[in-house]
Coordinates of C-alpha atoms in Angstrom, one line a residue:
F1 CA 0.0 0.0 0.0
A2 CA 0.9 3.7 -0.3
E3 CA -0.1 6.3 2.2
A4 CA -0.2 10.1 2.6
T5 CA -0.9 12.3 5.6
T6 CA -2.9 15.5 5.4
P7 CA -2.6 17.8 8.5
G8 CA -5.8 18.8 10.2
S9 CA -6.9 22.1 11.6
C10 CA -5.2 21.7 15.0
A11 CA -2.3 19.9 16.6
N12 CA -2.3 16.1 16.5
S13 CA -5.3 16.0 14.1
F14 CA -4.7 14.6 10.6
T15 CA -6.2 12.4 7.9
L16 CA -4.2 9.3 6.7
T17 CA -5.1 8.3 3.2
R18 CA -4.0 4.7 2.5
T19 CA -4.3 3.2 -1.0
W20 CA -4.3 -0.5 -1.2
T21 CA -3.4 -2.3 -4.4
V22 CA -3.8 -6.0 -5.2
T23 CA -2.4 -7.5 -8.4
D24 CA -2.8 -11.0 -9.7
D25 CA -0.3 -13.1 -11.8
C26 CA -1.9 -11.9 -15.1
G27 CA -1.3 -8.2 -14.3
N28 CA -4.9 -7.4 -13.4
S29 CA -5.1 -5.0 -10.5
N30 CA -7.6 -3.3 -8.3
T31 CA -7.3 -0.5 -5.7
Y32 CA -9.1 0.6 -2.6
T33 CA -8.6 3.8 -0.7
Q34 CA -8.9 3.8 3.1
N35 CA -9.2 7.1 5.0
I36 CA -8.2 7.3 8.7
T37 CA -9.2 10.5 10.3
V38 CA -7.9 11.6 13.7
Q39 CA -9.7 14.6 15.2
D40 CA -10.5 16.2 18.5
T41 CA -14.2 16.5 19.2
T42 CA -14.0 16.8 23.0
P43 CA -14.2 20.4 24.3
P44 CA -11.8 21.5 27.1
V45 CA -13.0 21.5 30.7
I46 CA -12.7 24.6 32.8
N47 CA -12.8 24.7 36.6
C48 CA -13.7 28.2 37.9
P49 CA -13.3 29.3 41.5
A50 CA -16.3 30.5 43.5
D51 CA -17.3 34.2 43.4
L52 CA -15.0 36.5 45.3
T53 CA -16.2 39.4 47.4
L54 CA -13.7 42.0 48.5
Q55 CA -13.8 44.8 51.0
C56 CA -13.2 48.2 49.5
G57 CA -9.8 49.6 50.5
D58 CA -8.5 46.3 51.9
P59 CA -4.7 46.4 51.2
S60 CA -4.7 42.6 50.6
N61 CA -7.2 42.9 47.7
D62 CA -4.5 42.6 45.0
M63 CA -3.1 39.4 46.6
Q64 CA -6.6 37.9 47.0
I65 CA -7.4 38.7 43.3
S66 CA -4.1 37.2 42.2
D67 CA -4.7 34.0 44.2
W68 CA -8.3 33.8 43.0
L69 CA -7.3 34.1 39.3
A70 CA -4.5 31.5 39.8
S71 CA -7.1 29.0 41.2
A72 CA -8.9 28.7 37.9
T73 CA -7.8 25.6 36.0
G74 CA -8.5 24.1 32.6
S75 CA -7.7 20.9 30.9
D76 CA -8.2 19.4 27.4
N77 CA -8.6 15.7 27.0
C78 CA -7.7 15.4 23.3
G79 CA -9.3 12.0 23.1
D80 CA -8.4 8.3 23.3
V81 CA -6.5 6.2 20.8
T82 CA -7.7 2.8 19.7
I83 CA -5.5 0.6 17.6
T84 CA -7.5 -2.2 16.0
N85 CA -5.5 -3.0 12.8
L86 CA -2.1 -1.5 11.9
Y87 CA 0.8 -2.7 9.9
R88 CA 3.4 0.1 10.4
L89 CA 3.3 3.4 12.2
N90 CA 6.1 5.7 10.9
G91 CA 7.2 9.2 11.6
G92 CA 7.6 11.3 14.8
D93 CA 5.7 11.5 18.0
I94 CA 2.0 10.9 18.4
T95 CA 1.1 12.7 21.7
V96 CA -1.9 11.3 23.5
A97 CA -3.7 12.9 26.4
G98 CA -6.3 10.2 26.8
N99 CA -6.3 6.4 27.1
I100 CA -4.9 3.8 24.7
T101 CA -6.6 0.6 23.7
T102 CA -4.7 -1.7 21.4
T103 CA -5.9 -5.1 20.0
D104 CA -3.5 -5.3 17.1
T105 CA -0.7 -7.7 17.9
S106 CA 1.9 -7.2 15.2
Y107 CA 2.5 -3.6 14.1
S108 CA 5.9 -1.9 13.8
G109 CA 7.5 1.3 12.5
S110 CA 9.5 4.3 13.7
G111 CA 6.6 6.3 15.2
T112 CA 6.4 6.8 19.0
I113 CA 3.2 7.1 21.0
V114 CA 3.8 9.6 23.8
L115 CA 1.5 9.7 26.8
D116 CA 1.5 13.3 28.1
G117 CA -2.0 13.9 29.5
D118 CA -2.5 16.0 32.7
G119 CA -4.5 13.3 34.4
D120 CA -4.4 9.5 34.9
Q121 CA -4.1 7.4 31.7
V122 CA -4.7 3.7 30.9
I123 CA -3.1 1.4 28.4
S124 CA -5.2 -1.7 27.8
A125 CA -6.0 -4.4 25.3
N126 CA -9.8 -4.6 25.8
G127 CA -9.3 -7.7 28.1
G128 CA -7.0 -9.5 25.6
V129 CA -3.7 -9.0 23.9
G130 CA -2.4 -5.9 22.1
E131 CA 0.8 -4.4 20.7
L132 CA 2.4 -1.1 21.6
H133 CA 5.6 -0.9 19.5
N134 CA 7.4 2.3 20.6
F135 CA 5.9 4.3 23.5
E136 CA 7.0 6.9 25.9
V137 CA 5.6 8.4 29.1
N138 CA 6.3 12.1 29.6
K139 CA 3.9 13.5 32.2
T140 CA 4.0 16.2 34.8
S141 CA 1.0 14.9 36.6
G142 CA -1.2 11.8 36.8
D143 CA -0.2 8.2 36.5
V144 CA -0.1 5.7 33.6
T145 CA -1.6 2.2 34.4
L146 CA -1.2 -0.9 32.2
Q147 CA -3.8 -3.6 32.0
D148 CA -4.3 -6.9 30.2
S149 CA -1.4 -8.4 28.1
I150 CA 0.7 -5.8 26.2
Q151 CA 3.3 -6.7 23.7
M152 CA 6.3 -4.3 23.3
S153 CA 8.6 -4.8 20.4
G154 CA 10.3 -1.4 20.2
D155 CA 11.5 1.3 22.7
V156 CA 10.1 1.9 26.1
T157 CA 10.9 5.2 27.7
V158 CA 9.8 6.9 30.9
A159 CA 11.0 10.5 30.6
A160 CA 8.8 11.8 33.4
G161 CA 5.9 10.5 35.3
Q162 CA 4.8 7.3 37.1
V163 CA 3.9 4.0 35.3
D164 CA 2.2 1.1 37.1
A165 CA 2.2 -2.2 35.0
T166 CA 1.8 -4.5 38.0
G167 CA -1.7 -5.4 36.9
A168 CA -0.6 -6.4 33.4
T169 CA 1.5 -9.0 31.6
V170 CA 4.2 -7.3 29.4
E171 CA 5.8 -9.4 26.7
F172 CA 9.0 -8.0 25.2
Q173 CA 9.5 -9.0 21.5
G174 CA 12.0 -8.1 18.7
N175 CA 14.8 -5.7 19.8
N176 CA 13.9 -3.6 22.8
S177 CA 15.5 -0.6 24.3
I178 CA 14.1 0.0 27.8
N179 CA 14.8 3.2 29.8
A180 CA 12.0 3.2 32.4
P181 CA 13.2 4.4 35.8
G182 CA 10.5 4.0 38.4
M183 CA 8.3 1.9 36.2
Q184 CA 6.9 -1.2 38.1
F185 CA 6.1 -4.3 36.1
G186 CA 3.9 -7.2 37.0
D187 CA 4.5 -10.4 35.0
V188 CA 7.1 -10.1 32.2
V189 CA 7.8 -12.5 29.3
F190 CA 11.0 -12.2 27.3
N191 CA 10.3 -13.5 23.8
A192 CA 12.8 -11.3 22.0
S193 CA 16.1 -11.0 20.2
T194 CA 18.1 -8.3 22.0
V195 CA 16.9 -6.4 25.0
D196 CA 18.9 -3.4 26.2
V197 CA 18.1 -2.1 29.6
T198 CA 19.3 1.4 30.7
G199 CA 19.5 1.3 34.5
D200 CA 17.4 -1.3 36.3
L201 CA 14.1 -3.0 35.6
D202 CA 11.7 -3.6 38.6
I203 CA 9.5 -6.7 38.1
D204 CA 7.1 -7.4 41.0
G205 CA 5.6 -10.5 39.3
D206 CA 7.0 -13.6 37.5
V207 CA 9.5 -13.7 34.7
T208 CA 9.3 -16.1 31.7
I209 CA 12.1 -16.5 29.2
T210 CA 11.0 -18.3 26.1
N211 CA 13.3 -16.8 23.5
L212 CA 16.2 -14.5 24.0
Y213 CA 19.5 -13.8 22.2
R214 CA 21.0 -11.1 24.4
L215 CA 20.0 -9.3 27.6
N216 CA 22.1 -6.3 28.2
G217 CA 22.2 -3.5 30.9
G218 CA 21.8 -3.4 34.6
D219 CA 19.8 -5.5 37.1
I220 CA 16.4 -7.0 36.4
T221 CA 15.0 -7.4 39.9
V222 CA 12.4 -10.1 40.2
A223 CA 10.0 -10.6 43.2
G224 CA 8.3 -13.6 41.8
N225 CA 9.4 -16.9 40.1
V226 CA 11.6 -17.3 37.0
T227 CA 10.8 -19.8 34.3
T228 CA 13.3 -20.2 31.4
T229 CA 13.1 -22.5 28.4
D230 CA 15.7 -20.6 26.3
T231 CA 19.0 -22.4 26.3
S232 CA 21.5 -20.0 24.7
Y233 CA 21.1 -16.3 25.6
S234 CA 23.9 -14.1 26.8
G235 CA 24.6 -10.4 27.7
S236 CA 25.6 -8.2 30.6
G237 CA 22.2 -8.0 32.3
T238 CA 21.7 -9.7 35.6
I239 CA 18.5 -11.2 36.9
V240 CA 18.3 -10.5 40.7
L241 CA 15.9 -12.5 42.8
D242 CA 14.9 -10.2 45.7
G243 CA 11.3 -11.2 46.7
D244 CA 10.2 -11.2 50.3
G245 CA 8.9 -14.8 50.1
D246 CA 10.0 -18.1 48.6
Q247 CA 10.9 -18.1 44.9
V248 CA 11.4 -20.8 42.3
I249 CA 13.7 -21.0 39.3
S250 CA 12.6 -23.7 36.8
A251 CA 12.7 -24.8 33.2
N252 CA 9.1 -26.0 32.9
G253 CA 10.2 -29.6 33.3
G254 CA 13.1 -29.3 30.8
V255 CA 16.3 -27.3 30.2
G256 CA 16.7 -23.5 30.4
E257 CA 19.4 -20.9 30.5
L258 CA 19.9 -18.3 33.2
H259 CA 23.0 -16.4 32.1
N260 CA 23.8 -14.0 35.0
F261 CA 21.7 -14.3 38.1
E262 CA 22.0 -13.2 41.7
V263 CA 20.1 -14.0 44.9
N264 CA 19.8 -11.0 47.2
K265 CA 17.0 -11.6 49.7
T266 CA 16.2 -10.7 53.3
S267 CA 13.7 -13.5 53.7
G268 CA 12.5 -16.6 51.9
V269 CA 14.4 -19.3 49.9
V270 CA 15.2 -19.5 46.2
S271 CA 14.6 -23.1 45.1
V272 CA 15.9 -24.4 41.7
Q273 CA 14.2 -27.1 39.7
D274 CA 14.9 -29.0 36.4
R275 CA 18.2 -28.4 34.5
I276 CA 19.5 -24.9 34.6
Q277 CA 22.4 -23.7 32.5
V278 CA 24.6 -21.0 33.9
S279 CA 27.1 -19.4 31.5
G280 CA 27.7 -16.1 33.3
D281 CA 27.9 -15.1 36.9
L282 CA 26.1 -16.8 39.8
A283 CA 26.1 -14.9 43.1
V284 CA 24.4 -15.2 46.4
A285 CA 24.7 -11.8 48.0
A286 CA 22.1 -12.5 50.7
G287 CA 19.5 -15.2 51.3
E288 CA 19.3 -18.9 50.7
L289 CA 19.8 -20.8 47.4
D290 CA 18.7 -24.4 47.4
A291 CA 19.5 -26.2 44.1
R292 CA 19.4 -29.7 45.4
G293 CA 16.3 -30.5 43.3
A294 CA 18.0 -29.5 40.1
T295 CA 20.9 -30.1 37.8
I296 CA 23.1 -27.0 37.4
E297 CA 25.3 -27.0 34.2
F298 CA 28.1 -24.4 34.2
Q299 CA 28.9 -23.3 30.6
G300 CA 31.2 -20.6 29.1
N301 CA 33.2 -18.7 31.6
P302 CA 31.1 -18.5 34.8
E303 CA 32.1 -16.8 38.0
V304 CA 30.5 -18.4 41.1
S305 CA 30.1 -16.7 44.4
A306 CA 27.8 -19.0 46.3
V307 CA 29.5 -20.3 49.4
D308 CA 26.4 -21.1 51.4
A309 CA 24.3 -22.4 48.4
R310 CA 23.3 -26.0 48.4
F311 CA 23.7 -27.8 45.0
G312 CA 22.4 -31.2 43.9
D313 CA 23.8 -32.5 40.6
V314 CA 26.4 -30.3 38.9
V315 CA 27.7 -30.6 35.3
V316 CA 30.8 -28.6 34.4
N317 CA 30.8 -28.1 30.6
A318 CA 32.8 -24.9 30.5
S319 CA 36.0 -23.1 29.5
T320 CA 37.1 -21.3 32.7
V321 CA 35.2 -21.6 36.0
T322 CA 36.2 -19.0 38.7
L323 CA 35.1 -19.8 42.3
N324 CA 35.0 -17.1 44.9
G325 CA 35.0 -19.5 47.9
D326 CA 34.2 -23.2 47.9
L327 CA 31.4 -25.1 46.2
V328 CA 29.6 -28.0 47.9
V329 CA 27.9 -30.5 45.6
E330 CA 25.6 -32.8 47.5
G331 CA 24.8 -34.9 44.4
H332 CA 26.9 -36.0 41.4
L333 CA 29.6 -33.8 39.9
E334 CA 30.2 -34.5 36.2
V335 CA 33.0 -32.8 34.3
T336 CA 32.6 -33.1 30.6
S337 CA 34.7 -30.1 29.4
L338 CA 36.9 -27.8 31.4
Y339 CA 39.9 -25.7 30.5
R340 CA 40.7 -24.0 33.9
L341 CA 39.2 -24.1 37.4
N342 CA 40.3 -21.0 39.5
G343 CA 39.6 -20.0 43.0
G344 CA 38.3 -22.3 45.7
T345 CA 37.5 -26.0 46.0
I346 CA 34.6 -28.1 44.8
Y347 CA 33.5 -30.7 47.3
A348 CA 31.5 -33.5 45.7
C349 CA 30.0 -36.8 46.8
L350 CA 30.6 -38.6 43.5
L351 CA 32.7 -37.4 40.5
Y352 CA 32.3 -38.3 36.8
T353 CA 34.7 -37.2 34.1
S354 CA 34.5 -37.6 30.4

């Protein structure tokens, strides 16, 4: 299709004319023109103060009048945005003062939806699943709340304002750049290629890693459980388990990668199940790590700082393993490939080498 944009009579209003063309193998073609009009039909709201009565000659009259005038407020809700079917959204910023409802699950493009309304705003998917490719929050007042299941395949930026996504499931797809200080997430699914995090990412729910090539950036703090079924991701990002209660790391009954991860808890136990591959750093800064019900396979060049952790079966299939302190293996220790073992001592009940 081809499309052209005609500006409207005021800011953020426009008409998008999209011409669709279909051609068969014999060269026959037909076209259809689709017009998408964005306009503001909601009048602004004014909040006037009550009538003011002044005493003639009162020296405070000027101040009272000034305060009275300043108490008048007005706001303009420029309307809501609904995305039902969209292939690509290109261009600059689309500033939105109202709510956003998205039920399309696969659009892309360079355009960014910016939430900048004066009051509270809601992003939802009408009770289901919806895509929000690039979006930014830049608000001086009011909060943004996410609901339902929202897919994010582009950039996520919180320039100013508060964002509460604890009541939603956010699925990162494609290649994401996330700069969201202060944004609180609920359940998060990583089904992406490369995810770059600026600063930290605060996840109050569960994390599921189904497909991931690289996770870069700072700490991804997780208060819930972690399920990973991807077996080969890497990157500088660290998943930190810091929930108040018990937490579980599992691979849904199979094998999963957890490249860099840390336990930093003041209460509760982190239990590990299934077969978990660790190719980066494993650290226990505070709290308990119980991996006796799992098989931990060290790959790549891991650095392990887990003196008080309890391991079951351990497989060493790595290049260089660096131990900060000793490692106690209460199950079987199998060494299939190892170039260098640095640091402390591994204590094992039964050793296999191949």
